[in-house]
Coordinates of C-alpha atoms in Angstrom, one line a residue:
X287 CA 29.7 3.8 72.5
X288 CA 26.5 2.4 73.8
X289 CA 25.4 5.9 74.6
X290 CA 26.0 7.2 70.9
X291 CA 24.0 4.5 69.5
X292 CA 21.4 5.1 71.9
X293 CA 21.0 8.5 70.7
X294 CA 21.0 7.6 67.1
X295 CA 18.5 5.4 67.7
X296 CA 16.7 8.0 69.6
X297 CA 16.7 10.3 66.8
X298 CA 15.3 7.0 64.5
X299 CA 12.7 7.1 66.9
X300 CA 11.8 10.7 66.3
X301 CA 11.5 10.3 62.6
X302 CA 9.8 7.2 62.9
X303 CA 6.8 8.8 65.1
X304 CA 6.8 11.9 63.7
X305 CA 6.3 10.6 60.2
X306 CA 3.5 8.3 61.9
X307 CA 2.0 11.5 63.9
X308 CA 2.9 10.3 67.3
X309 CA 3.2 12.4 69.8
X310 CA 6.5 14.5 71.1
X311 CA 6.8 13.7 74.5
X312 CA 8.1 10.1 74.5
X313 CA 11.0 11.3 73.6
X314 CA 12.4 13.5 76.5
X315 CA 12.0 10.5 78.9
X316 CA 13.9 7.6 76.3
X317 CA 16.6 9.8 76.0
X318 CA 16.8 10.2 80.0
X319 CA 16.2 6.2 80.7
X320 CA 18.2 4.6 77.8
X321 CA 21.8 6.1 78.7
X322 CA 22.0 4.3 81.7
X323 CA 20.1 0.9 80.7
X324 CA 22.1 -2.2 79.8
X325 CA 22.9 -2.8 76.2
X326 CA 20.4 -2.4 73.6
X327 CA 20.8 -4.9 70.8
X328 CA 20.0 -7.7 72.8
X329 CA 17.1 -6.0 74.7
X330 CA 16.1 -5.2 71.0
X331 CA 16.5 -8.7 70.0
X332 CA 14.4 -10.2 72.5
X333 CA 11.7 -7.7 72.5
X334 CA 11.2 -8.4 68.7
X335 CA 10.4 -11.7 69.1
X336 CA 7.7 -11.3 71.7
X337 CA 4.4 -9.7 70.6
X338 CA 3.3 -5.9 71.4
X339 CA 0.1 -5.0 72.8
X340 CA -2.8 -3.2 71.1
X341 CA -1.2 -3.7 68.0
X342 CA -4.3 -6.1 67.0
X343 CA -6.5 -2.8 67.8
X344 CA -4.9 -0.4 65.3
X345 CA -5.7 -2.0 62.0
X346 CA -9.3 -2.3 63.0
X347 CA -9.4 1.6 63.9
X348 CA -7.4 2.4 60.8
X349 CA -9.9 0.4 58.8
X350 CA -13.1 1.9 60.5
X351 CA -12.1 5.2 60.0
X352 CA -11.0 4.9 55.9
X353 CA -14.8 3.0 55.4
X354 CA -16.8 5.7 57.4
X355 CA -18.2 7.5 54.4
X356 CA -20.2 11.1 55.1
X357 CA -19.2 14.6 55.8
X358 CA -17.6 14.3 58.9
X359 CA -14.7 12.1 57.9
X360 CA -12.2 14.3 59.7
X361 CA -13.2 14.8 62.2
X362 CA -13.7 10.9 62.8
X363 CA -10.6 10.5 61.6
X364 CA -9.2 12.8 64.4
X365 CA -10.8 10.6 67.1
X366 CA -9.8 7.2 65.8
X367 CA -6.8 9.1 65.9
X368 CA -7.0 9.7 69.1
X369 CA -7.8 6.7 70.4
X370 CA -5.2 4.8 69.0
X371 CA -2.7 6.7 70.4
X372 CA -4.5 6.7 74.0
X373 CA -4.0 2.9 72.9
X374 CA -0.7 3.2 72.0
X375 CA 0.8 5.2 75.0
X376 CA -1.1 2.7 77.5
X377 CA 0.7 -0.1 76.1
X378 CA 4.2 1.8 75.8
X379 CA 3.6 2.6 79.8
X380 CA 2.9 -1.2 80.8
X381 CA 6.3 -1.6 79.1
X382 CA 9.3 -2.0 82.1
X383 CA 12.2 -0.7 80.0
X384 CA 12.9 2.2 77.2
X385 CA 14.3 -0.5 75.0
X386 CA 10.7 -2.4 75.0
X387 CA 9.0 0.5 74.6
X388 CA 11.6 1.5 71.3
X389 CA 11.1 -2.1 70.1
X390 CA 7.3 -1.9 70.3
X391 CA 7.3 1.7 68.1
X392 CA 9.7 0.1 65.9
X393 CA 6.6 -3.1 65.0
X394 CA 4.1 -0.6 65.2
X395 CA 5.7 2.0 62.5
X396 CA 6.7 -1.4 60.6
X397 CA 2.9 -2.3 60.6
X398 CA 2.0 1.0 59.3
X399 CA 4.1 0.8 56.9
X400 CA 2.7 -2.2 55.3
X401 CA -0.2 -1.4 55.9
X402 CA 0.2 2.0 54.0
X403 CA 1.9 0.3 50.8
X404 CA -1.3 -2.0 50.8
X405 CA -3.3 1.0 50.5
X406 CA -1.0 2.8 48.2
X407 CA -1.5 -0.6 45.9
X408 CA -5.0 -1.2 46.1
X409 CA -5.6 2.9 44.9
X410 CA -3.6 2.4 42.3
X411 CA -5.9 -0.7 41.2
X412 CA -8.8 1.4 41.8
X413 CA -8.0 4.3 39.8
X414 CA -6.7 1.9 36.9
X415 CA -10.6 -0.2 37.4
X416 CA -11.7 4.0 37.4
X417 CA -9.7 5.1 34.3
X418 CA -10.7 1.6 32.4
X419 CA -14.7 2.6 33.6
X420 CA -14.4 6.2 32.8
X421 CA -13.5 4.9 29.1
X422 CA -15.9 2.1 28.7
X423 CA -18.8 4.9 30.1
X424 CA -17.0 7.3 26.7
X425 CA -17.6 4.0 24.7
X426 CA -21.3 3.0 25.7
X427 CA -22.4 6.9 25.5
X428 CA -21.0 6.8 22.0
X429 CA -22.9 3.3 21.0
X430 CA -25.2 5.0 22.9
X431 CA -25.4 7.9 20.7
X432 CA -25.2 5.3 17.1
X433 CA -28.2 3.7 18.5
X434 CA -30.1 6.6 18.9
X435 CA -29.9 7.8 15.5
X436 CA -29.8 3.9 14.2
X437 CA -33.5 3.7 15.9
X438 CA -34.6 7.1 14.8
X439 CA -34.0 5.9 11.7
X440 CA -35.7 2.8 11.9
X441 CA -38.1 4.7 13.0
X442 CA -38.8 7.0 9.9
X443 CA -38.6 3.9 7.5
X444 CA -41.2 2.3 9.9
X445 CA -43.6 4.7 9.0
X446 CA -43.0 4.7 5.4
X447 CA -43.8 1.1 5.5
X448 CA -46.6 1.9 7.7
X449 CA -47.9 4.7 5.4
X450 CA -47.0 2.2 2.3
X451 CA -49.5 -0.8 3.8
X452 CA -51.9 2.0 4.5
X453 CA -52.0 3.2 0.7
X454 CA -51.9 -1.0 -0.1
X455 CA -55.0 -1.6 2.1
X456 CA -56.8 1.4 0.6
X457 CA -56.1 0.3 -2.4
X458 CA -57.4 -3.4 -2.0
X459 CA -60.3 -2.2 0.0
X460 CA -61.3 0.8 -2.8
X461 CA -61.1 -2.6 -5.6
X462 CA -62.6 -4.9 -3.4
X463 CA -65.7 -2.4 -3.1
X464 CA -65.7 -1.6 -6.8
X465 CA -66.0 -5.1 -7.0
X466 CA -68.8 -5.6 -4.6
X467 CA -70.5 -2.7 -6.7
X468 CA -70.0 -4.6 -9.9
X469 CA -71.2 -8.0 -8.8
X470 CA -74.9 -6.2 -7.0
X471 CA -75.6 -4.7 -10.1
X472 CA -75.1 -7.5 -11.8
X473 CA -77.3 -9.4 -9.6
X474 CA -79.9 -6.5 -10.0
X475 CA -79.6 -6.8 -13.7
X476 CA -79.9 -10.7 -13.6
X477 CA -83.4 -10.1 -11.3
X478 CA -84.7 -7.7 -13.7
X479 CA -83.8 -9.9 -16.4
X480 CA -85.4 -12.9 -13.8
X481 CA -88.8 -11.0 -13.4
X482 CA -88.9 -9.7 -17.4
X483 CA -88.8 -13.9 -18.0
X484 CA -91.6 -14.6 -15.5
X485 CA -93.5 -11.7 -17.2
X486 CA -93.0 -12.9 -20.1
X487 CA -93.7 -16.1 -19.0
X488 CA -97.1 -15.4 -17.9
X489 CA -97.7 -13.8 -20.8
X490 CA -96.6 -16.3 -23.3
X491 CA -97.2 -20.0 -22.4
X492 CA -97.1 -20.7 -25.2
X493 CA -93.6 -20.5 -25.5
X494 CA -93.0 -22.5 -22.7
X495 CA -91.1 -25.4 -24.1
X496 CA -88.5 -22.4 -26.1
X497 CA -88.4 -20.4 -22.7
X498 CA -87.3 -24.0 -20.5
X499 CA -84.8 -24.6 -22.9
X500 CA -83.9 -20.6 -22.4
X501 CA -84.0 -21.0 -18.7
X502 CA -81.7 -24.2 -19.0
X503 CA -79.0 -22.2 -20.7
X504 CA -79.1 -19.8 -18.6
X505 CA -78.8 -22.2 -15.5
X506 CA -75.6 -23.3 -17.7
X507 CA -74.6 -20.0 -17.9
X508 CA -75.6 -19.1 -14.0
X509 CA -73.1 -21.6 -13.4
X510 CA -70.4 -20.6 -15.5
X511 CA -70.2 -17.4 -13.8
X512 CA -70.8 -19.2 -10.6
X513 CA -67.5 -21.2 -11.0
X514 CA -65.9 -17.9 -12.5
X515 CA -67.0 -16.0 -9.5
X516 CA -65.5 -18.6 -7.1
X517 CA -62.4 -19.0 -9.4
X518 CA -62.2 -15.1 -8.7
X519 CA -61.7 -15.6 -5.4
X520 CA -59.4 -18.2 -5.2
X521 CA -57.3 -15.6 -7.3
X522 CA -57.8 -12.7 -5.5
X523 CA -57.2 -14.9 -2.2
X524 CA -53.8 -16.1 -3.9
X525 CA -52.9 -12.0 -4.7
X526 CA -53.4 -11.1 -0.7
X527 CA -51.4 -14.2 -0.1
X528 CA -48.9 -12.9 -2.6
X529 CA -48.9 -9.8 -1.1
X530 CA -48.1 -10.7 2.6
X531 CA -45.3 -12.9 1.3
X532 CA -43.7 -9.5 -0.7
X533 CA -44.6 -7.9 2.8
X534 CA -42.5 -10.4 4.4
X535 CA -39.6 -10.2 2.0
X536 CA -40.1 -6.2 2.1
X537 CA -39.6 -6.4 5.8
X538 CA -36.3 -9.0 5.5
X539 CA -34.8 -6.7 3.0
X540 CA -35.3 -4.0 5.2
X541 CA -33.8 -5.5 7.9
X542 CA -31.0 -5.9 6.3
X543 CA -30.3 -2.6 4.3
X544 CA -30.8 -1.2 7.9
X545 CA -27.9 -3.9 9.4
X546 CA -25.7 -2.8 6.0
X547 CA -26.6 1.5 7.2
X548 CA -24.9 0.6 10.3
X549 CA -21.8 -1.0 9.0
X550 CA -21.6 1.9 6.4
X551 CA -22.0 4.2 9.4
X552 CA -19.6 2.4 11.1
X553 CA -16.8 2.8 8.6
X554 CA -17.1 6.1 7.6
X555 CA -16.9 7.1 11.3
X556 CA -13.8 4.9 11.2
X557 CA -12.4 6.4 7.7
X558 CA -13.1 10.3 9.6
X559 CA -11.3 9.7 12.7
X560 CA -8.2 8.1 10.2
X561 CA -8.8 11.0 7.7
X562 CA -9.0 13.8 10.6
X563 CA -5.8 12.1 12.1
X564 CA -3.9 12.4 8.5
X565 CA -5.4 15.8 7.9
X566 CA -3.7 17.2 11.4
X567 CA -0.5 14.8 10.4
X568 CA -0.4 16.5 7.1
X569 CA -0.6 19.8 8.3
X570 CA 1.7 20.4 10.8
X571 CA 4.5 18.4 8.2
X572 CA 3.3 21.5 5.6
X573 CA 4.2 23.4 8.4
X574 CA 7.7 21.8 9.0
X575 CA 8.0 21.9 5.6
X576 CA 7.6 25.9 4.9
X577 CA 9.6 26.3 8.2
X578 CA 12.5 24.1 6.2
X579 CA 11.7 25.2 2.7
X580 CA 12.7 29.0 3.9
X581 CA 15.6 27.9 5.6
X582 CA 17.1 25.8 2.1
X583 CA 16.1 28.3 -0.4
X584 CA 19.3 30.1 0.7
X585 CA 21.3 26.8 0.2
X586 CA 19.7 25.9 -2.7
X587 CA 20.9 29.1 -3.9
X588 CA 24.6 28.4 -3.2
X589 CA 23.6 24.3 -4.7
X590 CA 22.4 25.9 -7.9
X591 CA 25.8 27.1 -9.0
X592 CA 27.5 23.8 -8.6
X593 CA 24.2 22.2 -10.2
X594 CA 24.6 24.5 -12.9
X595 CA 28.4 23.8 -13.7
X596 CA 27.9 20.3 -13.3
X597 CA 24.7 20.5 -16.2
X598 CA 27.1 22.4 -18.4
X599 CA 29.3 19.1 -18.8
X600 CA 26.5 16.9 -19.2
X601 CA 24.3 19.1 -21.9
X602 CA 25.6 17.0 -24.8
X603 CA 24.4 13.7 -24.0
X604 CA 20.8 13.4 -23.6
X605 CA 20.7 10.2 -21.4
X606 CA 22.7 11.7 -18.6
X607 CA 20.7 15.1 -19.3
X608 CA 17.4 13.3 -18.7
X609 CA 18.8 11.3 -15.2
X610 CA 20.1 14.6 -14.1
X611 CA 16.7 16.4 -14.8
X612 CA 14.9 13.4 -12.8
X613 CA 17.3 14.0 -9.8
X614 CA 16.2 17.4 -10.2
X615 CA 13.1 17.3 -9.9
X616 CA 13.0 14.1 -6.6
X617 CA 15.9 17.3 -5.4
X618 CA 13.1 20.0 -4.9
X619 CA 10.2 17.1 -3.7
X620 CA 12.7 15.7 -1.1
X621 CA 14.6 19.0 0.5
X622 CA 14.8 17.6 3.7
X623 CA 17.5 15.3 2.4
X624 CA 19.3 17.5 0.3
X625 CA 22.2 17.7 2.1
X626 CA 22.4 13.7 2.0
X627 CA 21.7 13.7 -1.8
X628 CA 24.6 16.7 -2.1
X629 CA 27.0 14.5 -0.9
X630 CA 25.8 11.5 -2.7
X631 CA 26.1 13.5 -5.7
X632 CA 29.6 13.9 -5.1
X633 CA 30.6 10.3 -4.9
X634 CA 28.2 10.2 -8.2
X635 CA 30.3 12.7 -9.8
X636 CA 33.5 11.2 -8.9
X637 CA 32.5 7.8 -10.1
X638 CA 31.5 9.1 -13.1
X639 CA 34.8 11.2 -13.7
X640 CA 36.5 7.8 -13.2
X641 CA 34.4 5.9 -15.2
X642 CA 35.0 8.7 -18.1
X643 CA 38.8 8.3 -17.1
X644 CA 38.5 4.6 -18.1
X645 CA 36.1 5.0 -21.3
X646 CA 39.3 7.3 -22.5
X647 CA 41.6 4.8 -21.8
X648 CA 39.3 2.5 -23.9
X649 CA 39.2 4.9 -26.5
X650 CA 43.1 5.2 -26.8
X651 CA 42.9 1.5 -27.1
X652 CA 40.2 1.7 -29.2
X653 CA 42.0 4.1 -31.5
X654 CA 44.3 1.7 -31.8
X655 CA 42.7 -0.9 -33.0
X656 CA 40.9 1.3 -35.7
X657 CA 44.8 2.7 -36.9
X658 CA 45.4 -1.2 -37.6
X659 CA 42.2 -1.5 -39.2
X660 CA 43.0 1.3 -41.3
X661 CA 46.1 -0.4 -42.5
X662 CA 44.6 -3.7 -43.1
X663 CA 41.8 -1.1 -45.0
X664 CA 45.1 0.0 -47.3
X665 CA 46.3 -3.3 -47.6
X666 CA 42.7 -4.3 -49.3
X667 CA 42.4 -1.0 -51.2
X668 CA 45.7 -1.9 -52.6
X669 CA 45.0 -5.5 -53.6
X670 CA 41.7 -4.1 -55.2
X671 CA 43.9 -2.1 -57.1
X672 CA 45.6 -4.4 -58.4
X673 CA 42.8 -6.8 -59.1
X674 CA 41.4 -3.8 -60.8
X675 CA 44.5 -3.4 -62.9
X676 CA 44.4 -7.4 -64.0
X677 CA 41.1 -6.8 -64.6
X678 CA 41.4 -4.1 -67.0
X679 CA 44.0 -6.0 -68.7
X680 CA 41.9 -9.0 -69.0
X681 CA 39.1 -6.8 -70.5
X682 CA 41.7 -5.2 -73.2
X683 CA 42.7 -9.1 -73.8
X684 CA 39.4 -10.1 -74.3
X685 CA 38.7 -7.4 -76.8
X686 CA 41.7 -8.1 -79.0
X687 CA 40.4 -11.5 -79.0
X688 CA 37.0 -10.5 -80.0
X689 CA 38.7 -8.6 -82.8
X690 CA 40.6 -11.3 -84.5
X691 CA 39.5 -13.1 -86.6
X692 CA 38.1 -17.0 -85.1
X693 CA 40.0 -19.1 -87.9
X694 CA 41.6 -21.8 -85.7
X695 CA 38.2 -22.5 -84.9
X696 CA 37.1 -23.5 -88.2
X697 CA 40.6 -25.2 -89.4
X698 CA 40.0 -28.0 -86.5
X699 CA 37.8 -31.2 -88.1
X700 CA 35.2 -33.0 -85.8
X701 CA 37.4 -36.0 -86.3
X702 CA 40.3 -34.4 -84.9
X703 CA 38.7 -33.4 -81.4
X704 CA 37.6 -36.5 -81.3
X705 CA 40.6 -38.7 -81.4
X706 CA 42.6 -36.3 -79.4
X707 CA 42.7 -37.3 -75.8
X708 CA 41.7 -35.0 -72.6
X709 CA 44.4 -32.4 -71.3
X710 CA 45.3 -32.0 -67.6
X711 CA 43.2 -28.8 -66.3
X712 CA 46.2 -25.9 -66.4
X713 CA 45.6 -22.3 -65.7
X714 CA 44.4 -20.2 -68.9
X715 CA 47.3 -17.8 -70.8
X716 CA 46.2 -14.4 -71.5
X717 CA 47.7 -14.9 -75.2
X718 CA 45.6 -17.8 -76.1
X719 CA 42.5 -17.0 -78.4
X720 CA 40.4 -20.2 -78.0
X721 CA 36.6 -19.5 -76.1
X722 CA 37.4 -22.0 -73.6
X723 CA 40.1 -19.6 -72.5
X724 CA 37.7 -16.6 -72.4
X725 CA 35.6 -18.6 -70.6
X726 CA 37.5 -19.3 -67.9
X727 CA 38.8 -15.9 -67.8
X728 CA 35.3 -14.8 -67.2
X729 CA 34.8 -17.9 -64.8
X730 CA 37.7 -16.5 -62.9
X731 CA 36.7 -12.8 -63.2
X732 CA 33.0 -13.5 -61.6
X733 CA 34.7 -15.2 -59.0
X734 CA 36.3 -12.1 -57.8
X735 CA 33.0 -10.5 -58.2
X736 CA 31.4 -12.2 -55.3
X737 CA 34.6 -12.9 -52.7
X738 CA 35.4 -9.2 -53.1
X739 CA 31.1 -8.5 -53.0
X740 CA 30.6 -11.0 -50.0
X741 CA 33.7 -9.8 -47.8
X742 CA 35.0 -6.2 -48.0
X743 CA 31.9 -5.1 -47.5
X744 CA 31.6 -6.3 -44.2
X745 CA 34.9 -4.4 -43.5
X746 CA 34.4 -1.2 -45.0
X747 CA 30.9 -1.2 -43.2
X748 CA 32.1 -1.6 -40.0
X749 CA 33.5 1.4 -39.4
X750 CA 30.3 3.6 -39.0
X751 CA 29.0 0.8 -36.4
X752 CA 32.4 1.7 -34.3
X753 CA 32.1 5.1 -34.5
X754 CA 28.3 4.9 -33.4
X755 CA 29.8 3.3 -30.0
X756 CA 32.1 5.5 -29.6
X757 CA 30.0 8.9 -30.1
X758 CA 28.4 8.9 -26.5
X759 CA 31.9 9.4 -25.4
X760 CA 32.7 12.1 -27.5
X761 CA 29.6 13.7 -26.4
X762 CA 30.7 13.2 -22.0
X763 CA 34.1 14.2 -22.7
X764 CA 35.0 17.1 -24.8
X765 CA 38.6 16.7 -24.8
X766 CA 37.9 13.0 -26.4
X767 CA 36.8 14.9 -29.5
X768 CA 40.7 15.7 -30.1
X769 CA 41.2 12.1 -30.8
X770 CA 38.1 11.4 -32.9
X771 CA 39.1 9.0 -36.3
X772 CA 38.3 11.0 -39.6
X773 CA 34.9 10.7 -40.8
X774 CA 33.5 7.3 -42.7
X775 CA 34.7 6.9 -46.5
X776 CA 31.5 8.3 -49.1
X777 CA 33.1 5.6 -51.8
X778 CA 31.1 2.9 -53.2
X779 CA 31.2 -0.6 -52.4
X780 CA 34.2 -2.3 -53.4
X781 CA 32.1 -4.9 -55.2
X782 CA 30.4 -2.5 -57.6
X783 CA 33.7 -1.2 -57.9
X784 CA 34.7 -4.1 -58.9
X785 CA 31.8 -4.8 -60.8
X786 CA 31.5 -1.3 -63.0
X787 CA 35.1 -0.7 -63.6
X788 CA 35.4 2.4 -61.2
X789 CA 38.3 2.9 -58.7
X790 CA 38.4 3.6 -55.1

């Protein structure tokens, strides 16, 4: 037993070194010294504990040979190589036993193995610190790049403005010489007009007191223009002063319409870069979209018959023609969900065949309803015949009355009608001939009038409002039209039948 785990330690060992580049021959000897040593877990257990020499050596090497930058990194590598396992063998021989020796390799390849994953870390963080450079470099070279242009054209509004100030100065320095040559002439013309006085002056004293009082006005008016010449100045010093303060504000302004350029700039490189990204979105969905429109036409084809059947039972009514042509139409935008729509069209369909189910049901009951309405209609025509007929015969009464002769109306004294004391109120005969009896009769009649004006009406009209709700159904269901109540009555109203003498 101890042997067999020797030798599967053994081959550990093997793997261990090899995959550390150690070399073969430590092997041959293990193999040959550990099946007859005592056993080796405790061996191993004490040997862990204690500390392995020129294990304090390798990590240095290691790290000298990953720093050492130049061309001949290999081959260094090779030597430090090299001399750690010179290091390594020398400490394995001033070992005693194979167990030690297995132990030590066992730290060693532990210690590389660390050491490795630390590595194996800190390149990961160095190619994330690379990748997050490489994009911040792609960032500054584009700001780069905005700045650039932002300065060169800074640059060209700089020298409008210079070129602007140039034309300004010219300008002020073309006036300010007209001006100079305005003001020496004067001044020659005020010393010709100076030496013509003194000429004159010479040659006329005796016009001495008139010329003082000539020069005296003219002092007056050398001072005026003095004081207008100096005023000039102040002016023209307030208009340069004016004009380096619009300079100022020219330069501000511009300052700022260049800040606003590069926030315009900055958003319509933003709104390309979103409008590019929807351009290649919305081109490869056209794509997908002609790939799926040729591969539907074909169902459509098979979807047009049932569509066609179905718009055959719904052509009558035009709310449930103008729904169906609005499904239609979302039906060819939205053919990537036709087969979903399809089948909600179904349960569409069948909820509408029920609900039709149930509006015939209502209309059966409805039907109903108008059948005793009908009879309650012949009840009323019949009374109205009858009222007609007592009607008549109160007209024929009425002119017999008219006819005879009014004698029992003159026979009766004022003295009589007086004395005679007031009857109970009793319903008028129709053989009676006095006018208080026609009037009642009439009293009566015009009562009639307006109950049989005020409330058949309302009856006989309702009937087109009844068959107004129930034409939609009709119109969805074409074996409803079976059961359809005659058309509305064309008589007249029963109060101007009642009214004109004319019957129903």
């Amino acid at each position: 037993m101890e042997a067999t785990g020797v030798c599967e330690l053994d081959v550990a060992t093997r793997r261990i070194v090899g995959g550390s580049d150690s070399p073969p021959d430590l092997d041959s000897p293990c193999q040959e010294e550990v099946a007859a040593a005592f056993g080796l877990g405790l061996c191993c257990a004490e040997e862990e504990r204690g500390e392995t020499p020129g294990r304090e050596d390798s990590p240095s090497d290691l790290g000298e040979t990953e720093l050492d930058p130049g061309g001949d990194l290999k081959s260094r590598e090779d030597k430090a190589f090299g001399k750690e396992v010179v290091l390594l063998m020398q400490a394995l021989n001033s070992l005693a036993t194979p167990e030690e020796k297995l132990a030590a390799l066992c730290k060693k390849y532990a210690d590389l193995l660390e050491e490795s994953r630390c590595q194996q870390k800190r390149l990961k963080a160095v190619q994330k610190k690379q990748s997050q450079i490489v994009k911040e470099k792609i960032h500054l070279q584009g700001e780069h790049s905005k700045a650039i242009l932002a300065r060169s054209k800074l640059e060209s509004l700089c020298r409008e403005l210079q070129r602007h100030n140039k034309t300004l100065k010219d300008e002020n320095a073309q006036r300010s010489r007209e001006y100079e040559e305005q003001r020496k002439e004067a001044m020659l013309h005020f010393q010709m007009t100076l030496s013509d006085i003194e000429v004159q002056m010479e040659q006329h004293s005796s016009h001495n007191t008139k010329l003082r009082q000539e020069n005296m006005d003219l002092a007056e008016k050398l001072k005026k223009l003095i004081e207008q010449y100096e005023l000039r100045e102040e002016h023209i010093d307030k208009v340069f002063k004016h004009k380096e303060l619009q300079q100022q504000l020219m330069d501000a302004k511009l300052q700022r319409i260049t800040e606003m350029m590069r926030e315009v700039e900055d958003k319509q490189q933003r709104e390309r870069d979103f409008l590019l990204q929807d351009a290649t979105e919305s081109r490869r969905k056209c794509e997908l979209m002609k790939e799926q429109e040729t591969q539907l036409k074909q169902q459509l084809s098979l979807y047009m018959d049932k569509f066609e059947e179905f718009q055959s039972t719904l052509a009558k009514s035009n709310e449930v023609f103008t729904t169906f042509r609005q499904e239609m139409e979302k039906m060819t935008k939205k053919i990537k969900k036709l087969e979903k729509e399809t089948t909600q069209w179904r349960t569409k369909w069948e909820s509408n065949n029920q609900a039709l189910l149930q509006m015939a049901e209502e209309k059966t009951l409805r039907d109903g309803h108008f059948k005793a309405l009908q009879g309650k209609l012949e009840l009323l025509e019949r009374l109205c015949r009858a009222l007609q007929k007592e009607r008549n015969d109160l007209n024929n009464q009425l002119s017999l009355l008219q006819e005879t002769p009014e004698t029992t109306d003159t026979t009766q004294t004022p003295e009589t009608t007086e004395t005679r004391p007031p009857r109970p109120h009793r319903p008028p005969k129709p053989c009676h001939g006095s006018p208080s009896s026609v009037r009642r009769l009439r009293h009566r009649e015009r009562g009639w009038r307006q109950r049989a004006s005020t409330r058949l009406p309302d009856l006989l009209n309702w009937t087109p409002h009844w068959l107004l709700l129930t034409q939609p159904l009709l119109l969805l269901h074409p074996a409803a039209s079976l059961h359809s109540p005659p058309p509305p009555r064309t008589d007249p109203p029963l109060g101007l039948c009642v009214g004109e003498g004319v019957g129903l």
